[in-house]
PDB file of C-alpha atoms and ligand atoms in Angstrom:
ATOM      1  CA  UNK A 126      -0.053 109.638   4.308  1.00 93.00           C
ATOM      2  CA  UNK A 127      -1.972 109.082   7.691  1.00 97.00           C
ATOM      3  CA  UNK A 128       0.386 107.679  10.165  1.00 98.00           C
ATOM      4  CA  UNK A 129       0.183 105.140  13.320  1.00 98.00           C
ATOM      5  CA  UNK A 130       2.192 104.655  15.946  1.00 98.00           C
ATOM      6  CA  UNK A 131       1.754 101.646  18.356  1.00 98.00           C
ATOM      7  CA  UNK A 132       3.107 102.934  21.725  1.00 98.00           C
ATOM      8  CA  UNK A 133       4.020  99.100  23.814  1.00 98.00           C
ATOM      9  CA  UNK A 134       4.398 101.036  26.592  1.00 98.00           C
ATOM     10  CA  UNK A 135       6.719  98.338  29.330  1.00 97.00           C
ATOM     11  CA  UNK A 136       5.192  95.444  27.383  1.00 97.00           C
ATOM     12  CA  UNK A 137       6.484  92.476  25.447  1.00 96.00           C
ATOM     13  CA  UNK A 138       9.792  90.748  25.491  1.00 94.00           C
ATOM     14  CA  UNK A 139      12.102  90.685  22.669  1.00 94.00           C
ATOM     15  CA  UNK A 140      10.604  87.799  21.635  1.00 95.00           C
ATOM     16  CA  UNK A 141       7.236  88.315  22.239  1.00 96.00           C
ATOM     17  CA  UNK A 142       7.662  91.680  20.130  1.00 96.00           C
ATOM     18  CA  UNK A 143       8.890  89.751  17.511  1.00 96.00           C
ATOM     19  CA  UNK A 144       5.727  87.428  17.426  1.00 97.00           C
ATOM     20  CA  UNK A 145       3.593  89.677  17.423  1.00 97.00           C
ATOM     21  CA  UNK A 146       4.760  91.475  14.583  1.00 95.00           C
ATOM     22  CA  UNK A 147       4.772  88.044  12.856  1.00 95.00           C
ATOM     23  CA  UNK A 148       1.297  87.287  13.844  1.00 96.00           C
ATOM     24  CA  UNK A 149       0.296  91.012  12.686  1.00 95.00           C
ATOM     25  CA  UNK A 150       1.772  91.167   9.090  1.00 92.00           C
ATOM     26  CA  UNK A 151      -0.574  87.759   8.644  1.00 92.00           C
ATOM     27  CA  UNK A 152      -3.572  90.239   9.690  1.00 90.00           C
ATOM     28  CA  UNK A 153      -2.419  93.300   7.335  1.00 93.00           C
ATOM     29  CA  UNK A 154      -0.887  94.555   3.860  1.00 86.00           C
ATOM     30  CA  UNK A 155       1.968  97.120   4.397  1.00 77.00           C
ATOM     31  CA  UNK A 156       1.890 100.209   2.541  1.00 86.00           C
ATOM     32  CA  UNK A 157      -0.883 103.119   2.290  1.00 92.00           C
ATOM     33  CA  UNK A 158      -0.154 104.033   6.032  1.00 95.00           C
ATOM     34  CA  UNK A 159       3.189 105.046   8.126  1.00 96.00           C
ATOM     35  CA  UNK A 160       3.000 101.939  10.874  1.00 97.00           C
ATOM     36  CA  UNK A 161       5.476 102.984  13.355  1.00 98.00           C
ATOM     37  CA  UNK A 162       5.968 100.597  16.257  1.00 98.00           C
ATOM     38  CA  UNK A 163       7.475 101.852  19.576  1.00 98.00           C
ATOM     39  CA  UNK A 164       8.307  99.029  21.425  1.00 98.00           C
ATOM     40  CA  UNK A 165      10.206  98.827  24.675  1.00 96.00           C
ATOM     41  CA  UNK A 166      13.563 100.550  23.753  1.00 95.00           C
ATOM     42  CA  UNK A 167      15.278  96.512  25.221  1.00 94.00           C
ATOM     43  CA  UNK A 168      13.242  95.028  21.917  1.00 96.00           C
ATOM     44  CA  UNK A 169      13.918  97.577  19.369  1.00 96.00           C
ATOM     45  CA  UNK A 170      17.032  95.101  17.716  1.00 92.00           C
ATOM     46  CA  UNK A 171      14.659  93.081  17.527  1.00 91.00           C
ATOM     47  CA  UNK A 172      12.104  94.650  15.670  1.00 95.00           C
ATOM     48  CA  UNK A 173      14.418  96.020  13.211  1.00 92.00           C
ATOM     49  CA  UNK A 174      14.344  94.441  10.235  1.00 90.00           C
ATOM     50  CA  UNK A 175       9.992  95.378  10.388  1.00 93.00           C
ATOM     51  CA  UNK A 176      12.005  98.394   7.722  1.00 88.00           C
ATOM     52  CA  UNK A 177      12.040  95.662   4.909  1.00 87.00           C
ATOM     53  CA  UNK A 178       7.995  95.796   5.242  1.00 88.00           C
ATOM     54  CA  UNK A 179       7.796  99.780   5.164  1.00 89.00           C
ATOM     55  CA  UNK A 180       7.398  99.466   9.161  1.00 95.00           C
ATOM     56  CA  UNK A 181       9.010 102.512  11.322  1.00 96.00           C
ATOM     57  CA  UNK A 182      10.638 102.188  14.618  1.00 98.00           C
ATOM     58  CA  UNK A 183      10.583 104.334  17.414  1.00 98.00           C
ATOM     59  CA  UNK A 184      12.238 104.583  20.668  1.00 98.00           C
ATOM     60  CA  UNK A 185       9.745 105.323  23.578  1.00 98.00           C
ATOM     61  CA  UNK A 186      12.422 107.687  25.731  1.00 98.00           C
ATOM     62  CA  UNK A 187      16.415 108.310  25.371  1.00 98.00           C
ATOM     63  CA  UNK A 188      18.373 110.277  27.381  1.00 98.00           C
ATOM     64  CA  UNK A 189      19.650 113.642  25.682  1.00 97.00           C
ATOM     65  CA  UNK A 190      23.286 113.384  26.044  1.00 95.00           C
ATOM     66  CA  UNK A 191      26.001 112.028  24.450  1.00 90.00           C
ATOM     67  CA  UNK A 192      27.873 108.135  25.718  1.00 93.00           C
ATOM     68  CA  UNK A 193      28.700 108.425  29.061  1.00 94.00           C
ATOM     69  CA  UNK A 194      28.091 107.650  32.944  1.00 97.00           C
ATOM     70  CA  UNK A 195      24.452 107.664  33.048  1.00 96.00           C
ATOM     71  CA  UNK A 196      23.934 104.258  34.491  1.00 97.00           C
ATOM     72  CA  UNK A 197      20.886 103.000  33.061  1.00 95.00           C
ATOM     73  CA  UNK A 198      20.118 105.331  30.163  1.00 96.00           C
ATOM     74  CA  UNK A 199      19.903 105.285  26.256  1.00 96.00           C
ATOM     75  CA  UNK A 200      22.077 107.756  24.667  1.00 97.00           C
ATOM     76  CA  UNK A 201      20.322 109.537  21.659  1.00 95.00           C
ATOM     77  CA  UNK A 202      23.323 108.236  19.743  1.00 96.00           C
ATOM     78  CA  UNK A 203      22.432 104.831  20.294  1.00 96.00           C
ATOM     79  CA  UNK A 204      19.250 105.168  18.444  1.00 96.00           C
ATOM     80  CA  UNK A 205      20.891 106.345  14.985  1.00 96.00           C
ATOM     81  CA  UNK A 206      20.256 103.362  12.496  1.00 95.00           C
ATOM     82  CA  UNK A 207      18.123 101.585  15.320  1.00 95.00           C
ATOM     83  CA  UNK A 208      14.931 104.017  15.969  1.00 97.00           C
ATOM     84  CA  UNK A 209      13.379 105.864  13.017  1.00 98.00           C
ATOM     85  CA  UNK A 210      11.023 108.166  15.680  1.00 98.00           C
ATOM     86  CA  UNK A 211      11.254 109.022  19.278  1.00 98.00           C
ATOM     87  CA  UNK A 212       8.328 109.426  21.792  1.00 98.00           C
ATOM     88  CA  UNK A 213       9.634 112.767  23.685  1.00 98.00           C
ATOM     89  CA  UNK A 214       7.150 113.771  26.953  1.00 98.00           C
ATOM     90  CA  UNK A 215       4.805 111.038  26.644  1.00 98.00           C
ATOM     91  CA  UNK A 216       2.550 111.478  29.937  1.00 97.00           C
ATOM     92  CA  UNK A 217       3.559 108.776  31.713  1.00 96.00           C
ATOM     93  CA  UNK A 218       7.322 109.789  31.740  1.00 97.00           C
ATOM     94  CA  UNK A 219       6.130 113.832  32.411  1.00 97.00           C
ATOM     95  CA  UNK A 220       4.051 111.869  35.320  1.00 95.00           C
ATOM     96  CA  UNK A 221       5.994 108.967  36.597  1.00 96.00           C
ATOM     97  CA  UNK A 222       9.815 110.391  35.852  1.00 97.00           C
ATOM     98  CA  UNK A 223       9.009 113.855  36.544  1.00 96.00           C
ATOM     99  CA  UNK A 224      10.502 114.693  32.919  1.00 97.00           C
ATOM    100  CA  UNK A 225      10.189 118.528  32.446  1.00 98.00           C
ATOM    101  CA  UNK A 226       9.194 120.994  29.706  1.00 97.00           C
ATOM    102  CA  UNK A 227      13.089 121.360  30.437  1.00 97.00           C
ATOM    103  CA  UNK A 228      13.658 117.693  29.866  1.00 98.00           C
ATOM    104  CA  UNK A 229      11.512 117.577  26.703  1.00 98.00           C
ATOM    105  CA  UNK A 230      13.071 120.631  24.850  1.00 98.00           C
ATOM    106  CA  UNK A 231      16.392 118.727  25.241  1.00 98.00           C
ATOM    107  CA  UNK A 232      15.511 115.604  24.107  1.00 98.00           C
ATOM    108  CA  UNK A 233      13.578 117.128  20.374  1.00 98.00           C
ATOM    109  CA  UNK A 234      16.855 118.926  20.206  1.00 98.00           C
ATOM    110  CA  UNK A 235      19.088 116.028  20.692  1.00 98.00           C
ATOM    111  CA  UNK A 236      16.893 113.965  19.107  1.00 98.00           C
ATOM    112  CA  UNK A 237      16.667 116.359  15.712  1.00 98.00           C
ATOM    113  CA  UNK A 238      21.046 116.223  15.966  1.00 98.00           C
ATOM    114  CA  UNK A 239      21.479 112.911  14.940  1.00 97.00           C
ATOM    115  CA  UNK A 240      18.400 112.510  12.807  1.00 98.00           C
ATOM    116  CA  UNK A 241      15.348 110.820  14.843  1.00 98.00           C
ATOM    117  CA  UNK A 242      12.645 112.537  14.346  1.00 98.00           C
ATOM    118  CA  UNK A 243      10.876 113.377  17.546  1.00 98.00           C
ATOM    119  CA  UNK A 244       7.234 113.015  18.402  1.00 98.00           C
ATOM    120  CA  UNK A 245       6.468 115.153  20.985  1.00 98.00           C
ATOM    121  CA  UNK A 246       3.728 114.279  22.912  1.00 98.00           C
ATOM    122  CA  UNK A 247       1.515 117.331  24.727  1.00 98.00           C
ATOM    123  CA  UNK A 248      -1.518 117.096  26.377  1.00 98.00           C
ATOM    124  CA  UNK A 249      -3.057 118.441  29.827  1.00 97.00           C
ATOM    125  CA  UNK A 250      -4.375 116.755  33.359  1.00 96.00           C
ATOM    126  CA  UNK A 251      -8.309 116.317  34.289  1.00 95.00           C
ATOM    127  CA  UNK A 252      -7.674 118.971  37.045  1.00 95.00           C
ATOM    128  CA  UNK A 253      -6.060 121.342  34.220  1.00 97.00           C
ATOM    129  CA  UNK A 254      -9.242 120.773  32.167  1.00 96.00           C
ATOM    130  CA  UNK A 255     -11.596 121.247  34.751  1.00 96.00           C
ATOM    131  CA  UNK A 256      -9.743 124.976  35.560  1.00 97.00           C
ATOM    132  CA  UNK A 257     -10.286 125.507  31.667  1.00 97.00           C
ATOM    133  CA  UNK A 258      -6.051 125.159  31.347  1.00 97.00           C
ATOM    134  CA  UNK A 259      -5.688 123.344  28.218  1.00 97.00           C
ATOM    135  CA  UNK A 260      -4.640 125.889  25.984  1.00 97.00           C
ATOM    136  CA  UNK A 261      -2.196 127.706  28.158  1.00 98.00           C
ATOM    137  CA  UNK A 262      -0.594 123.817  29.393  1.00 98.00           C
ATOM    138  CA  UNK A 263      -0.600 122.804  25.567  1.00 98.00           C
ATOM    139  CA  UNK A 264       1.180 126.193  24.707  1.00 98.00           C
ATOM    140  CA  UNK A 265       3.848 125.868  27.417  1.00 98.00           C
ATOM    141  CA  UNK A 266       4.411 122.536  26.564  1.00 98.00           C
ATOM    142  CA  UNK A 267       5.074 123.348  22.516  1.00 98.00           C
ATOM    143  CA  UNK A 268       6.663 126.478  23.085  1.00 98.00           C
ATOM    144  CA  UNK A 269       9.284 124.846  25.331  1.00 98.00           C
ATOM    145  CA  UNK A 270       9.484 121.538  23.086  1.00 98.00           C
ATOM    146  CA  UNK A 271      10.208 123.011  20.477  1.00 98.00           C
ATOM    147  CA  UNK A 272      12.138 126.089  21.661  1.00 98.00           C
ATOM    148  CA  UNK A 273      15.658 124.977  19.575  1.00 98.00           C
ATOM    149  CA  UNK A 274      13.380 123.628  16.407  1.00 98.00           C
ATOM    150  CA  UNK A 275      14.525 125.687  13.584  1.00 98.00           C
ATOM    151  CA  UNK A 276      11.597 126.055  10.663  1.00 97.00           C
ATOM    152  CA  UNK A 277      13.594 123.574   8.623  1.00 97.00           C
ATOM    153  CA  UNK A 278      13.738 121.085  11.049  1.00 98.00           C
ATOM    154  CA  UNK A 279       9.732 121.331  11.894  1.00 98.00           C
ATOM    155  CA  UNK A 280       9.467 118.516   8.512  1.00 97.00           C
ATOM    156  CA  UNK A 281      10.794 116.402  10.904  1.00 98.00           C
ATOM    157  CA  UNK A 282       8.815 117.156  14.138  1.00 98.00           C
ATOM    158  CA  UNK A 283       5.357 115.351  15.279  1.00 98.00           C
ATOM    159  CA  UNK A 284       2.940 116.269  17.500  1.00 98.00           C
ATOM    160  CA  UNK A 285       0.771 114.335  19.613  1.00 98.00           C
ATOM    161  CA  UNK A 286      -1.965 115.483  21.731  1.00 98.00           C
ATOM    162  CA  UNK A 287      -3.036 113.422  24.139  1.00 98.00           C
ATOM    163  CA  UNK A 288      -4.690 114.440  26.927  1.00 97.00           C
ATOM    164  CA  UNK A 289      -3.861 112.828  30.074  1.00 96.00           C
ATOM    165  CA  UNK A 290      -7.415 112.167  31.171  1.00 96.00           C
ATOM    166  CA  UNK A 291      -8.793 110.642  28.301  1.00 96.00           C
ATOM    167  CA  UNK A 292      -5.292 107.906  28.361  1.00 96.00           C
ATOM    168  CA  UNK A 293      -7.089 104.509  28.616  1.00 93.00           C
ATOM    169  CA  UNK A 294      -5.067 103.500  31.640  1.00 89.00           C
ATOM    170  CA  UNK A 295      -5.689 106.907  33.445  1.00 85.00           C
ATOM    171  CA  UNK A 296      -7.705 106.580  36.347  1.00 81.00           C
ATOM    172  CA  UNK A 297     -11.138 107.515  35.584  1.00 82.00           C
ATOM    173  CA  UNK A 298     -11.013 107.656  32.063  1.00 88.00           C
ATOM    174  CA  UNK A 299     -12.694 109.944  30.242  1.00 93.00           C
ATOM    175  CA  UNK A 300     -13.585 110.315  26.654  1.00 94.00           C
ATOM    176  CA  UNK A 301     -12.495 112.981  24.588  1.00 96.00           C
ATOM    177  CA  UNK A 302     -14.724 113.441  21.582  1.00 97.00           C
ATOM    178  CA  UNK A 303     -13.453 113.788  18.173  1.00 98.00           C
ATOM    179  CA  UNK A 304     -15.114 117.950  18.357  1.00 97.00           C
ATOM    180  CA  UNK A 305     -12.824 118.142  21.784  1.00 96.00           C
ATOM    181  CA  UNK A 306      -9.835 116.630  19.889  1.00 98.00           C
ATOM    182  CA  UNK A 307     -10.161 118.708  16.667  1.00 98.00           C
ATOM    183  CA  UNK A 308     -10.094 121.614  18.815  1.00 97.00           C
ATOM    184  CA  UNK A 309      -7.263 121.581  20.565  1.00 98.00           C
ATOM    185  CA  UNK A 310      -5.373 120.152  16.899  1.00 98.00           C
ATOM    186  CA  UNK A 311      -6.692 123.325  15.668  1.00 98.00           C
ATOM    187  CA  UNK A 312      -5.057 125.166  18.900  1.00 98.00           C
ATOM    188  CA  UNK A 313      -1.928 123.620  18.031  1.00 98.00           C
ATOM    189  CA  UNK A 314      -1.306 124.000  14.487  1.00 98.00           C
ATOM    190  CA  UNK A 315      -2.305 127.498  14.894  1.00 98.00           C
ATOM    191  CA  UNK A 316       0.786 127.690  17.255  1.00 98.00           C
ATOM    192  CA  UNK A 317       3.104 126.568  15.063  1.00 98.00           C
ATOM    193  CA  UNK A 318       1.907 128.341  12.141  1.00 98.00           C
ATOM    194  CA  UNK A 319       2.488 131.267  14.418  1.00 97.00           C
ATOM    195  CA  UNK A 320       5.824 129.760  15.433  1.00 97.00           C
ATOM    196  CA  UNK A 321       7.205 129.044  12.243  1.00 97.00           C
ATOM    197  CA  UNK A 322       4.382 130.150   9.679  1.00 97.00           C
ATOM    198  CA  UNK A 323       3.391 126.738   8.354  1.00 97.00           C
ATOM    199  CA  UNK A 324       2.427 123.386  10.701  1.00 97.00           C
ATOM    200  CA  UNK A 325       3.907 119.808  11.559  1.00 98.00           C
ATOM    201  CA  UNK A 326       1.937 116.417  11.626  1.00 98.00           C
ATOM    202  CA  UNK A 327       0.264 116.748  14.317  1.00 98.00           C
ATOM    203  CA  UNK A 328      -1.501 113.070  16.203  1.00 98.00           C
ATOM    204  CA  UNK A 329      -4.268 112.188  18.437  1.00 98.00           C
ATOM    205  CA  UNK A 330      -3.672 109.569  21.122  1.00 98.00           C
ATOM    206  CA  UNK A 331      -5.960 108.806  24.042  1.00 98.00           C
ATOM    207  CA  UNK A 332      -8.087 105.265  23.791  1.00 97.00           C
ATOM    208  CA  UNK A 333      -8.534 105.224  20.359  1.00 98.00           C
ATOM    209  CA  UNK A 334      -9.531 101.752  18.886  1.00 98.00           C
ATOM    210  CA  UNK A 335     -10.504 100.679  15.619  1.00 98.00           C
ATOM    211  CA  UNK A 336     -14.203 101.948  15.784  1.00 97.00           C
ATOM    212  CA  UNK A 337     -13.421 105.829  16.671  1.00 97.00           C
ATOM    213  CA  UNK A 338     -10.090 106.170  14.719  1.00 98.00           C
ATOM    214  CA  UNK A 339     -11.729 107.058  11.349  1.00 98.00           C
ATOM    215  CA  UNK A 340     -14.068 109.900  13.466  1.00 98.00           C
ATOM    216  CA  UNK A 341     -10.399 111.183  14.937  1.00 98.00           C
ATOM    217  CA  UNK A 342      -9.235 110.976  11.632  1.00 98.00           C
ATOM    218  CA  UNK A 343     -12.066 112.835   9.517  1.00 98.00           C
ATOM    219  CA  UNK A 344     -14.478 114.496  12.378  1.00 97.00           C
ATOM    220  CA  UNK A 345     -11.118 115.025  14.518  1.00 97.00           C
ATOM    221  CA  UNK A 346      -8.863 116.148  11.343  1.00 97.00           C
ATOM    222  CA  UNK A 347      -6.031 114.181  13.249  1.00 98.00           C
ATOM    223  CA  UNK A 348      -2.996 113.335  10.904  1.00 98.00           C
ATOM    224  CA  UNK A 349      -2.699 109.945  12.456  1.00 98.00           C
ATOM    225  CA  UNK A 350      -3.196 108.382  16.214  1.00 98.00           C
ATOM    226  CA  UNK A 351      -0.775 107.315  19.080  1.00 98.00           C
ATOM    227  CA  UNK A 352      -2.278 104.440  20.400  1.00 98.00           C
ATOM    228  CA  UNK A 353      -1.189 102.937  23.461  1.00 98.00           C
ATOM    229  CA  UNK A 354      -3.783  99.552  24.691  1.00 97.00           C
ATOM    230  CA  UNK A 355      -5.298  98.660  21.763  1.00 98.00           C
ATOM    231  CA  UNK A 356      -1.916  98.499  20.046  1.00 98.00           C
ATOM    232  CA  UNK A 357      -1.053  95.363  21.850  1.00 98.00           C
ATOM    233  CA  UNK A 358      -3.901  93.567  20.848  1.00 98.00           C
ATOM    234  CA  UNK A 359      -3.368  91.850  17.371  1.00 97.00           C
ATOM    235  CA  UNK A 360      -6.444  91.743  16.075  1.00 97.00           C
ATOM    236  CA  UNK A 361      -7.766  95.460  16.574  1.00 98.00           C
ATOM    237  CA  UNK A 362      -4.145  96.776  15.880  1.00 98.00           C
ATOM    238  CA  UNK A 363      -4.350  95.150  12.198  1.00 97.00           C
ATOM    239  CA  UNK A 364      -8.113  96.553  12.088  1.00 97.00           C
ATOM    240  CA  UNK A 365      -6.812 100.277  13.313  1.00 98.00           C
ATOM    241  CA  UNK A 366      -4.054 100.305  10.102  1.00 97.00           C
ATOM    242  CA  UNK A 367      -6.868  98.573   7.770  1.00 96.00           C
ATOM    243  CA  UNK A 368      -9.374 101.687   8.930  1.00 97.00           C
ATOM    244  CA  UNK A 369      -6.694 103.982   8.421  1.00 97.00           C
ATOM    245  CA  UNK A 370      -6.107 103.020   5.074  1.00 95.00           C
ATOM    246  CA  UNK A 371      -9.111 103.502   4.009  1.00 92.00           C
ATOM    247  CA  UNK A 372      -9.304 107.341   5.309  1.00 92.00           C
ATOM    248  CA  UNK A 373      -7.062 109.566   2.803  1.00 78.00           C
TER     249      UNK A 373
HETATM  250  P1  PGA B  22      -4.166 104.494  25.143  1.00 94.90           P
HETATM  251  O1  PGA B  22      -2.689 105.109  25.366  1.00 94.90           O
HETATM  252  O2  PGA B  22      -4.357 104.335  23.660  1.00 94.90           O
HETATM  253  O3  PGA B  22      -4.123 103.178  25.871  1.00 94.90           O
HETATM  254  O4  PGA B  22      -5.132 105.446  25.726  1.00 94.90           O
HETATM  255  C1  PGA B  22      -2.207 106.131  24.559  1.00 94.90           C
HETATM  256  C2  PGA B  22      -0.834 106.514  25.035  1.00 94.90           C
HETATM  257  O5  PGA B  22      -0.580 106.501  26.247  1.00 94.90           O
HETATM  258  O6  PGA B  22       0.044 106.846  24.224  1.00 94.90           O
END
């Protein structure tokens, strides 16, 4: 089954994430895709009875450890029975929160402990592009994600690739073209197949909207999409799980 995940980024109230996914099961039909929603980790009690309607949750960022003093953090713990996913490495916290390939390997271990299931998101810079870095940036970035993922725990692993510079709110956009993103999917699940001799879901994410997910889907042999903007707009969000649906 394809799978979606709606990254809210710092968006939405409680409330207001509560409305919306109100206002969105009037615009679709569960089932036939994995929906996950991510929402802002202060609204995922609210969002969490989206289960009954074969809805996922995910956390967008925890912190690795246990309870403790770490003013301001979510504890990995906190998540169990709460978050169904985790976003681990999204760009934005590599870029903004100077999280670490140290950080991230952490996290998908911590994460794996108490039964989220990580997505770990990879991806490279425009600069890194331009200097023809991709591969070795998306290697580093797997290799030390996943350095404590045993083979049996790589069922419960996704990837996203995202590169940075094709991120809809990245300064001077670019767009990455479903050839570009099949080839660096094909990059990665050769990785892990060489890691662990068989491959994980593996996601694009980087502006897709509901008129180029089914070419990221079929041209770009994606698994599913991360989508960050056009997840917080109700109408194309519905029309990105309807397309979705339809793509088996
Ligand atoms: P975008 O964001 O869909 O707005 O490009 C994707 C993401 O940051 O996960």
């Amino acid at each position: 089954m394809k799978m979606v995940v709606a990254n809210w980024k710092m968006h939405m109230s409680g409330a207001e994430s509560e409305r919306f996914f109100k206002d969105l099961m009037k615009e679709v039909t569960p089932g036939g895709v994995e929906v996950v929603i991510a929402p802002s980790n202060f609204a995922l009690y609210s969002l969490s009875k989206i289960k009954q309607w074969q809805f996922s949750l995910a956390a967008q960022n925890f912190y690795h450890m246990d309870y403790g003093a770490y003013t301001g953090e979510t504890a990995v713990r906190q998540l169990v029975g709460v978050a169904d996913y985790a976003l681990v490495g999204h760009s934005e916290r590599r870029q903004y929160f100077r999280e670490t390939n140290k950080d991230t390997r952490r996290k998908v271990a911590a994460a794996l402990s108490v039964g989220v299931k990580p997505i770990l998101c990879v991806g490279e810079t425009a600069m890194e592009r331009e200097n023809k870095e991709t591969d070795d940036v998306v290697r580093d970035q797997l290799l030390a994600g996943l350095a404590d993922v045993t083979p049996t725990q790589l069922k419960d692993v996704v990837i996203a690739y995202e590169p940075r510079w094709a991120i809809s709110t990245a300064k001077n956009v670019g767009v990455c073209t479903p050839e570009d993103a099949r080839s660096a999917l094909t990059f990665i699940r050769q990785q892990l197949k060489e890691l662990y001799g068989k491959t994980a879901r593996v996601l694009y994410g980087g502006s897709v909207k509901s008129d180029n997910i089914v070419s990221y889907l079929k041209k770009g042999e994606a698994d599913g999409a991360l989508v960050g903007g056009a997840s917080l707009q109700l109408k194309e969000f519905g029309d990105i799980i309807e397309a979705t649906k339809a793509v088996r």
